[in-house]
């Protein structure tokens, strides 16, 4: 391994990736959801022949185009930053991680980019049906591209379907299906796309309510609310369901992250689910008394045990169990895992020495060891712990994980009510009269963005210190470049993205104010 | 006949796929070439609108091909991805910057309340159009001229200069290929205008400029080719894997692979024919000859770089760290899995062709621009 890693390179590389990801994620969910809303609206137009639906579709399509371009711009950076800033990681996992990215490019990006041109420019050039098919293909392509990058991300959270090759010093894929149907990837894909659908529905609902507040474009607004309300309600229910599934999976494969999400320091039977809580000076040190964990909390007794273990008596391990170990519950401590990780690393060193001295018999023997199930289950799965120096290092930032998770959940449930109410008022025919609702829906526009970003903050901050769960820390994955280079590019990206974001919002607001063309 | 799907077969197969993507990318950079004329070619705003929209309907293909090229390289030869991107940091960052500003420029430039102003986005298009091909050409030249890196026993890269890739600009051969790609992109951009836009004045001005861009293209391209053929190259001993220097290695490689030499010459001649037929006969289909010639030529160059047994990414600092398609590739299983995915490529090319024809079935005119709802 490259020793003496400059920690400021690690921090700035993390900051740069986080910056790019956060900006990218401001635009992608809208693309994921609005593409389907456009397809639904255009389908209604083609089936009914009603020109007003065409006008509605084209209005939202203009906004889609503005958002789409900037999403593409930020997306390319993310892909290449794996190489520029995380080159050691890229080699360690490239055999697995690269494949979904290549499939994404070949199967999804071309579909999206080819038919988006037909969607924008083809209204007067191709038949109605061809245009409609193109719009649907854009939606499918956009969401397919989300699938593959989320498969890659899911693998980082829960590495499966691979074996370590000591000769190349990297992980290699042995089962594509295990990588594709990784439970984390499946949960993540469904939760992410449904949250994109929700966000786009809120976007359409909020802007439509603004039109109603301004007493403009009433027909467009109501029809848009009809589509967005129903699509949004279904999506928000799906978000709740898939979010619950995701949390259960996290409890199994990333138990420390789960403990941080719930701020559960001490494991317990009959563990309650914290609905709302305010943490009291919680930090990463272990040994603090549990009474100091919360200033205030509203807890649903026993629910956490029921959700994770199936019954109220189920024991839910806390952060302390995973850090210091719990013999009774057969949970290894960090230092025990570290011993096993060091053992695995020593076997690798033995391999490298044997290879250097051309000891073919020893090389063949150690290769067999790396292929054996026992070695992988007992030792190699803790490979990354060899570089952990103190037990507390494996604890992510608890307040960030706790608050981002709980705020996201609270917002998620409020969206269900908002969409349900929008449909109720629309069908009752009183939506225009209930101006309080129009104002609430209008001001709710940024909330799905907040919830969506909080979700990613939880996922990625909660994963720390791992870049690949239990196998590699972020410190070991970084490129061997100077912090000055990364600081410079961080500033350049920050300025450029911010300028482009401001420009995008300004253009978007103007287009909304102009409204649909007559 | 049974094809044995060995690891080497898959490594060669994926080098061919990556080469094909690179070839298509260089052809599709006619979009960048066209953008580089945004200030010099049009005589008025209407003409500018025409050329911007002609390019704007195709920019996504180039962008997507670049992203897919990166993804395919990552998946099939991850050690190159880790080594070059993680080491030649500044070259790749500069390339990325030039593409970020392109992606938004088309959509934003003519929209009201655009706080940066139309001119700024036109400058973005010009920068991307000029710098993008120049830098990509320069970066690709290092496949032949090498780079300053070493790898440790866990294949982790250490870049041996503090310039992190910018030192490539000090090698005249790299600059020559960069200029060749830039001027080829400009020629192809002009040929695309001639083919797509129905505006006599713009057509005449485009044809006139083809000559003045074809000359520097030819000069820089020939300089690069001659310089490479006369340079020392690296060779890998297939038995031991040891890398050594051989005089005139690329010249010898061409002679050892006459089929590649023939397709290389066919490619170059086809590009020249496309240019010639436009200049001399005033034809409008030159882009298809020049474009296909571009694909064939670049493909042949990539074959020489990777398939020939030469390291495709030579290390100038430590010969034994040089990357070959065998030591830089993914595992046999991964390459085989992705091979099945790659069988979709003909289908993808088919729908791209169909959609392209559907949008380009009539030439672009000023009247169309005036009636178009979604225009840049």
JSON list of C-alpha atoms in Angstrom, two decimals, chain A residues 1-2 16 58 65-66 68-70 72-73 76-77 79-80 83-85 87-88 90-91 94-95 97-99 101-102 105-107 109-111 113-116 118 120-121 125-126 130 168-170 172-176 345 352 479-482 485-486 488-489 492-493 496 499-500 502-504 506-507 510-511 514 517, chain B residues 14 56-57 59-61 63-68 70-72 74-75 78-79 81-82 85-86 89-90 92-93 96-97 99-101 103-104 107-108 111-116 121 124 152-158 164 327-331 333-334 337-338 341 344-345 348 351-352 354-355 358-359 361 368 372-374 376:
[
{"chain": "A", "resi": 1, "resn": "UNK", "atom": "CA", "xyz": [0.00, 0.00, 0.00]},
{"chain": "A", "resi": 2, "resn": "UNK", "atom": "CA", "xyz": [1.11, 3.58, -0.50]},
{"chain": "A", "resi": 16, "resn": "UNK", "atom": "CA", "xyz": [-14.87, 17.47, -4.05]},
{"chain": "A", "resi": 58, "resn": "UNK", "atom": "CA", "xyz": [-44.53, 20.87, -24.19]},
{"chain": "A", "resi": 65, "resn": "UNK", "atom": "CA", "xyz": [-34.71, 20.39, -21.05]},
{"chain": "A", "resi": 66, "resn": "UNK", "atom": "CA", "xyz": [-33.22, 23.14, -18.88]},
{"chain": "A", "resi": 68, "resn": "UNK", "atom": "CA", "xyz": [-31.56, 17.85, -18.14]},
{"chain": "A", "resi": 69, "resn": "UNK", "atom": "CA", "xyz": [-28.55, 19.70, -19.57]},
{"chain": "A", "resi": 70, "resn": "UNK", "atom": "CA", "xyz": [-27.05, 20.64, -16.23]},
{"chain": "A", "resi": 72, "resn": "UNK", "atom": "CA", "xyz": [-25.60, 15.75, -17.79]},
{"chain": "A", "resi": 73, "resn": "UNK", "atom": "CA", "xyz": [-22.83, 18.27, -17.16]},
{"chain": "A", "resi": 76, "resn": "UNK", "atom": "CA", "xyz": [-19.69, 13.31, -16.39]},
{"chain": "A", "resi": 77, "resn": "UNK", "atom": "CA", "xyz": [-17.52, 14.68, -13.59]},
{"chain": "A", "resi": 79, "resn": "UNK", "atom": "CA", "xyz": [-17.74, 9.21, -13.48]},
{"chain": "A", "resi": 80, "resn": "UNK", "atom": "CA", "xyz": [-14.26, 10.52, -14.13]},
{"chain": "A", "resi": 83, "resn": "UNK", "atom": "CA", "xyz": [-10.30, 7.80, -11.66]},
{"chain": "A", "resi": 84, "resn": "UNK", "atom": "CA", "xyz": [-8.88, 11.25, -11.00]},
{"chain": "A", "resi": 85, "resn": "UNK", "atom": "CA", "xyz": [-9.43, 11.35, -7.23]},
{"chain": "A", "resi": 87, "resn": "UNK", "atom": "CA", "xyz": [-7.46, 5.87, -8.40]},
{"chain": "A", "resi": 88, "resn": "UNK", "atom": "CA", "xyz": [-6.41, 3.28, -5.79]},
{"chain": "A", "resi": 90, "resn": "UNK", "atom": "CA", "xyz": [-10.61, 2.33, -8.99]},
{"chain": "A", "resi": 91, "resn": "UNK", "atom": "CA", "xyz": [-8.05, -0.42, -9.33]},
{"chain": "A", "resi": 94, "resn": "UNK", "atom": "CA", "xyz": [-12.55, -1.69, -11.12]},
{"chain": "A", "resi": 95, "resn": "UNK", "atom": "CA", "xyz": [-13.22, -5.27, -12.13]},
{"chain": "A", "resi": 97, "resn": "UNK", "atom": "CA", "xyz": [-17.46, -1.40, -10.27]},
{"chain": "A", "resi": 98, "resn": "UNK", "atom": "CA", "xyz": [-16.49, -0.58, -13.85]},
{"chain": "A", "resi": 99, "resn": "UNK", "atom": "CA", "xyz": [-18.85, -3.12, -15.38]},
{"chain": "A", "resi": 101, "resn": "UNK", "atom": "CA", "xyz": [-20.71, 1.91, -15.50]},
{"chain": "A", "resi": 102, "resn": "UNK", "atom": "CA", "xyz": [-19.94, 0.43, -18.91]},
{"chain": "A", "resi": 105, "resn": "UNK", "atom": "CA", "xyz": [-23.16, 3.86, -20.99]},
{"chain": "A", "resi": 106, "resn": "UNK", "atom": "CA", "xyz": [-23.93, 1.20, -23.56]},
{"chain": "A", "resi": 107, "resn": "UNK", "atom": "CA", "xyz": [-27.52, 0.37, -22.62]},
{"chain": "A", "resi": 109, "resn": "UNK", "atom": "CA", "xyz": [-27.07, 6.66, -21.95]},
{"chain": "A", "resi": 110, "resn": "UNK", "atom": "CA", "xyz": [-27.37, 6.06, -25.69]},
{"chain": "A", "resi": 111, "resn": "UNK", "atom": "CA", "xyz": [-31.06, 5.26, -25.35]},
{"chain": "A", "resi": 113, "resn": "UNK", "atom": "CA", "xyz": [-29.46, 10.76, -25.54]},
{"chain": "A", "resi": 114, "resn": "UNK", "atom": "CA", "xyz": [-30.70, 9.42, -28.88]},
{"chain": "A", "resi": 115, "resn": "UNK", "atom": "CA", "xyz": [-34.37, 9.75, -28.14]},
{"chain": "A", "resi": 116, "resn": "UNK", "atom": "CA", "xyz": [-34.13, 12.98, -26.18]},
{"chain": "A", "resi": 118, "resn": "UNK", "atom": "CA", "xyz": [-36.32, 13.16, -31.10]},
{"chain": "A", "resi": 120, "resn": "UNK", "atom": "CA", "xyz": [-37.18, 17.88, -28.32]},
{"chain": "A", "resi": 121, "resn": "UNK", "atom": "CA", "xyz": [-36.87, 18.35, -32.08]},
{"chain": "A", "resi": 125, "resn": "UNK", "atom": "CA", "xyz": [-40.56, 15.66, -38.05]},
{"chain": "A", "resi": 126, "resn": "UNK", "atom": "CA", "xyz": [-41.79, 12.26, -36.88]},
{"chain": "A", "resi": 130, "resn": "UNK", "atom": "CA", "xyz": [-42.88, 7.62, -32.87]},
{"chain": "A", "resi": 168, "resn": "UNK", "atom": "CA", "xyz": [-3.48, -8.39, -9.22]},
{"chain": "A", "resi": 169, "resn": "UNK", "atom": "CA", "xyz": [-4.20, -7.12, -5.68]},
{"chain": "A", "resi": 170, "resn": "UNK", "atom": "CA", "xyz": [-7.84, -6.46, -6.46]},
{"chain": "A", "resi": 172, "resn": "UNK", "atom": "CA", "xyz": [-12.75, -9.70, -9.10]},
{"chain": "A", "resi": 173, "resn": "UNK", "atom": "CA", "xyz": [-16.34, -10.41, -10.00]},
{"chain": "A", "resi": 174, "resn": "UNK", "atom": "CA", "xyz": [-17.43, -14.05, -9.87]},
{"chain": "A", "resi": 175, "resn": "UNK", "atom": "CA", "xyz": [-21.20, -13.55, -10.13]},
{"chain": "A", "resi": 176, "resn": "UNK", "atom": "CA", "xyz": [-22.77, -10.77, -12.17]},
{"chain": "A", "resi": 345, "resn": "UNK", "atom": "CA", "xyz": [-3.15, -8.84, 4.90]},
{"chain": "A", "resi": 352, "resn": "UNK", "atom": "CA", "xyz": [3.87, -11.07, -2.68]},
{"chain": "A", "resi": 479, "resn": "UNK", "atom": "CA", "xyz": [-5.21, 9.07, -5.59]},
{"chain": "A", "resi": 480, "resn": "UNK", "atom": "CA", "xyz": [-1.58, 9.82, -4.91]},
{"chain": "A", "resi": 481, "resn": "UNK", "atom": "CA", "xyz": [-1.76, 13.50, -5.88]},
{"chain": "A", "resi": 482, "resn": "UNK", "atom": "CA", "xyz": [-1.12, 16.74, -4.05]},
{"chain": "A", "resi": 485, "resn": "UNK", "atom": "CA", "xyz": [-4.26, 20.14, -6.97]},
{"chain": "A", "resi": 486, "resn": "UNK", "atom": "CA", "xyz": [-7.45, 18.92, -5.36]},
{"chain": "A", "resi": 488, "resn": "UNK", "atom": "CA", "xyz": [-7.68, 24.09, -6.78]},
{"chain": "A", "resi": 489, "resn": "UNK", "atom": "CA", "xyz": [-10.12, 21.87, -8.63]},
{"chain": "A", "resi": 492, "resn": "UNK", "atom": "CA", "xyz": [-13.01, 25.67, -9.63]},
{"chain": "A", "resi": 493, "resn": "UNK", "atom": "CA", "xyz": [-15.85, 23.16, -9.50]},
{"chain": "A", "resi": 496, "resn": "UNK", "atom": "CA", "xyz": [-18.56, 26.82, -11.81]},
{"chain": "A", "resi": 499, "resn": "UNK", "atom": "CA", "xyz": [-22.72, 29.92, -11.26]},
{"chain": "A", "resi": 500, "resn": "UNK", "atom": "CA", "xyz": [-24.44, 27.33, -13.43]},
{"chain": "A", "resi": 502, "resn": "UNK", "atom": "CA", "xyz": [-27.87, 30.24, -10.27]},
{"chain": "A", "resi": 503, "resn": "UNK", "atom": "CA", "xyz": [-28.13, 30.60, -14.02]},
{"chain": "A", "resi": 504, "resn": "UNK", "atom": "CA", "xyz": [-30.32, 27.50, -14.27]},
{"chain": "A", "resi": 506, "resn": "UNK", "atom": "CA", "xyz": [-32.94, 32.11, -13.13]},
{"chain": "A", "resi": 507, "resn": "UNK", "atom": "CA", "xyz": [-33.79, 30.63, -16.53]},
{"chain": "A", "resi": 510, "resn": "UNK", "atom": "CA", "xyz": [-38.36, 32.99, -16.16]},
{"chain": "A", "resi": 511, "resn": "UNK", "atom": "CA", "xyz": [-39.72, 30.12, -18.23]},
{"chain": "A", "resi": 514, "resn": "UNK", "atom": "CA", "xyz": [-43.64, 33.11, -19.24]},
{"chain": "A", "resi": 517, "resn": "UNK", "atom": "CA", "xyz": [-46.95, 28.95, -25.42]},
{"chain": "B", "resi": 14, "resn": "UNK", "atom": "CA", "xyz": [-12.45, -5.27, -25.51]},
{"chain": "B", "resi": 56, "resn": "UNK", "atom": "CA", "xyz": [-26.94, 21.37, -30.86]},
{"chain": "B", "resi": 57, "resn": "UNK", "atom": "CA", "xyz": [-29.00, 18.49, -32.19]},
{"chain": "B", "resi": 59, "resn": "UNK", "atom": "CA", "xyz": [-23.94, 17.30, -29.05]},
{"chain": "B", "resi": 60, "resn": "UNK", "atom": "CA", "xyz": [-25.41, 14.61, -26.88]},
{"chain": "B", "resi": 61, "resn": "UNK", "atom": "CA", "xyz": [-24.07, 11.85, -29.11]},
{"chain": "B", "resi": 63, "resn": "UNK", "atom": "CA", "xyz": [-21.00, 13.58, -24.94]},
{"chain": "B", "resi": 64, "resn": "UNK", "atom": "CA", "xyz": [-22.52, 10.14, -24.49]},
{"chain": "B", "resi": 65, "resn": "UNK", "atom": "CA", "xyz": [-19.78, 8.51, -26.54]},
{"chain": "B", "resi": 66, "resn": "UNK", "atom": "CA", "xyz": [-17.16, 10.21, -24.36]},
{"chain": "B", "resi": 67, "resn": "UNK", "atom": "CA", "xyz": [-18.87, 9.00, -21.19]},
{"chain": "B", "resi": 68, "resn": "UNK", "atom": "CA", "xyz": [-19.26, 5.48, -22.58]},
{"chain": "B", "resi": 70, "resn": "UNK", "atom": "CA", "xyz": [-14.64, 6.34, -20.16]},
{"chain": "B", "resi": 71, "resn": "UNK", "atom": "CA", "xyz": [-16.97, 3.72, -18.68]},
{"chain": "B", "resi": 72, "resn": "UNK", "atom": "CA", "xyz": [-15.82, 1.01, -21.07]},
{"chain": "B", "resi": 74, "resn": "UNK", "atom": "CA", "xyz": [-12.87, 1.67, -16.62]},
{"chain": "B", "resi": 75, "resn": "UNK", "atom": "CA", "xyz": [-14.60, -1.67, -16.95]},
{"chain": "B", "resi": 78, "resn": "UNK", "atom": "CA", "xyz": [-9.26, -0.45, -15.00]},
{"chain": "B", "resi": 79, "resn": "UNK", "atom": "CA", "xyz": [-5.52, -0.16, -14.44]},
{"chain": "B", "resi": 81, "resn": "UNK", "atom": "CA", "xyz": [-8.24, 4.26, -15.72]},
{"chain": "B", "resi": 82, "resn": "UNK", "atom": "CA", "xyz": [-6.57, 4.29, -12.30]},
{"chain": "B", "resi": 85, "resn": "UNK", "atom": "CA", "xyz": [-6.79, 9.55, -14.58]},
{"chain": "B", "resi": 86, "resn": "UNK", "atom": "CA", "xyz": [-5.24, 9.38, -11.15]},
{"chain": "B", "resi": 89, "resn": "UNK", "atom": "CA", "xyz": [-4.81, 14.64, -13.26]},
{"chain": "B", "resi": 90, "resn": "UNK", "atom": "CA", "xyz": [-4.65, 18.06, -14.83]},
{"chain": "B", "resi": 92, "resn": "UNK", "atom": "CA", "xyz": [-8.20, 15.01, -17.65]},
{"chain": "B", "resi": 93, "resn": "UNK", "atom": "CA", "xyz": [-9.60, 17.74, -15.42]},
{"chain": "B", "resi": 96, "resn": "UNK", "atom": "CA", "xyz": [-13.73, 17.56, -18.20]},
{"chain": "B", "resi": 97, "resn": "UNK", "atom": "CA", "xyz": [-14.01, 21.30, -17.65]},
{"chain": "B", "resi": 99, "resn": "UNK", "atom": "CA", "xyz": [-17.13, 19.46, -21.56]},
{"chain": "B", "resi": 100, "resn": "UNK", "atom": "CA", "xyz": [-19.10, 20.69, -18.53]},
{"chain": "B", "resi": 101, "resn": "UNK", "atom": "CA", "xyz": [-19.42, 24.13, -20.01]},
{"chain": "B", "resi": 103, "resn": "UNK", "atom": "CA", "xyz": [-23.43, 20.67, -21.86]},
{"chain": "B", "resi": 104, "resn": "UNK", "atom": "CA", "xyz": [-25.29, 23.67, -20.52]},
{"chain": "B", "resi": 107, "resn": "UNK", "atom": "CA", "xyz": [-29.79, 24.86, -23.60]},
{"chain": "B", "resi": 108, "resn": "UNK", "atom": "CA", "xyz": [-29.05, 28.10, -21.76]},
{"chain": "B", "resi": 111, "resn": "UNK", "atom": "CA", "xyz": [-33.09, 31.56, -22.91]},
{"chain": "B", "resi": 112, "resn": "UNK", "atom": "CA", "xyz": [-34.36, 34.79, -21.37]},
{"chain": "B", "resi": 113, "resn": "UNK", "atom": "CA", "xyz": [-33.03, 35.79, -17.93]},
{"chain": "B", "resi": 114, "resn": "UNK", "atom": "CA", "xyz": [-29.84, 33.95, -18.65]},
{"chain": "B", "resi": 115, "resn": "UNK", "atom": "CA", "xyz": [-27.65, 35.78, -16.15]},
{"chain": "B", "resi": 116, "resn": "UNK", "atom": "CA", "xyz": [-24.37, 35.01, -17.88]},
{"chain": "B", "resi": 121, "resn": "UNK", "atom": "CA", "xyz": [-22.26, 30.60, -23.48]},
{"chain": "B", "resi": 124, "resn": "UNK", "atom": "CA", "xyz": [-18.12, 28.26, -23.65]},
{"chain": "B", "resi": 152, "resn": "UNK", "atom": "CA", "xyz": [4.03, -0.51, -6.97]},
{"chain": "B", "resi": 153, "resn": "UNK", "atom": "CA", "xyz": [3.45, -4.20, -6.23]},
{"chain": "B", "resi": 154, "resn": "UNK", "atom": "CA", "xyz": [-0.25, -3.51, -5.57]},
{"chain": "B", "resi": 155, "resn": "UNK", "atom": "CA", "xyz": [-0.63, -1.63, -8.85]},
{"chain": "B", "resi": 156, "resn": "UNK", "atom": "CA", "xyz": [-0.95, 1.75, -7.19]},
{"chain": "B", "resi": 157, "resn": "UNK", "atom": "CA", "xyz": [0.21, 4.62, -9.31]},
{"chain": "B", "resi": 158, "resn": "UNK", "atom": "CA", "xyz": [2.82, 7.21, -8.48]},
{"chain": "B", "resi": 164, "resn": "UNK", "atom": "CA", "xyz": [0.43, 15.64, -13.20]},
{"chain": "B", "resi": 327, "resn": "UNK", "atom": "CA", "xyz": [-1.68, -6.58, -17.44]},
{"chain": "B", "resi": 328, "resn": "UNK", "atom": "CA", "xyz": [-4.20, -3.71, -17.29]},
{"chain": "B", "resi": 329, "resn": "UNK", "atom": "CA", "xyz": [-7.39, -5.60, -18.03]},
{"chain": "B", "resi": 330, "resn": "UNK", "atom": "CA", "xyz": [-10.29, -6.84, -16.00]},
{"chain": "B", "resi": 331, "resn": "UNK", "atom": "CA", "xyz": [-10.69, -10.50, -15.16]},
{"chain": "B", "resi": 333, "resn": "UNK", "atom": "CA", "xyz": [-15.17, -13.36, -16.05]},
{"chain": "B", "resi": 334, "resn": "UNK", "atom": "CA", "xyz": [-15.88, -9.63, -16.13]},
{"chain": "B", "resi": 337, "resn": "UNK", "atom": "CA", "xyz": [-19.93, -10.90, -18.96]},
{"chain": "B", "resi": 338, "resn": "UNK", "atom": "CA", "xyz": [-19.55, -7.51, -20.59]},
{"chain": "B", "resi": 341, "resn": "UNK", "atom": "CA", "xyz": [-23.73, -6.79, -23.13]},
{"chain": "B", "resi": 344, "resn": "UNK", "atom": "CA", "xyz": [-26.31, -4.97, -28.07]},
{"chain": "B", "resi": 345, "resn": "UNK", "atom": "CA", "xyz": [-24.04, -2.48, -29.83]},
{"chain": "B", "resi": 348, "resn": "UNK", "atom": "CA", "xyz": [-27.86, 0.54, -30.53]},
{"chain": "B", "resi": 351, "resn": "UNK", "atom": "CA", "xyz": [-31.60, 2.92, -33.52]},
{"chain": "B", "resi": 352, "resn": "UNK", "atom": "CA", "xyz": [-29.15, 5.82, -33.44]},
{"chain": "B", "resi": 354, "resn": "UNK", "atom": "CA", "xyz": [-32.82, 5.54, -37.46]},
{"chain": "B", "resi": 355, "resn": "UNK", "atom": "CA", "xyz": [-33.35, 8.45, -35.06]},
{"chain": "B", "resi": 358, "resn": "UNK", "atom": "CA", "xyz": [-35.64, 10.93, -38.72]},
{"chain": "B", "resi": 359, "resn": "UNK", "atom": "CA", "xyz": [-34.36, 14.25, -37.42]},
{"chain": "B", "resi": 361, "resn": "UNK", "atom": "CA", "xyz": [-34.53, 14.05, -43.11]},
{"chain": "B", "resi": 368, "resn": "UNK", "atom": "CA", "xyz": [-37.41, 26.21, -39.97]},
{"chain": "B", "resi": 372, "resn": "UNK", "atom": "CA", "xyz": [-39.07, 25.93, -34.35]},
{"chain": "B", "resi": 373, "resn": "UNK", "atom": "CA", "xyz": [-40.30, 25.97, -30.79]},
{"chain": "B", "resi": 374, "resn": "UNK", "atom": "CA", "xyz": [-37.29, 24.28, -29.21]},
{"chain": "B", "resi": 376, "resn": "UNK", "atom": "CA", "xyz": [-30.92, 27.05, -29.19]}
]
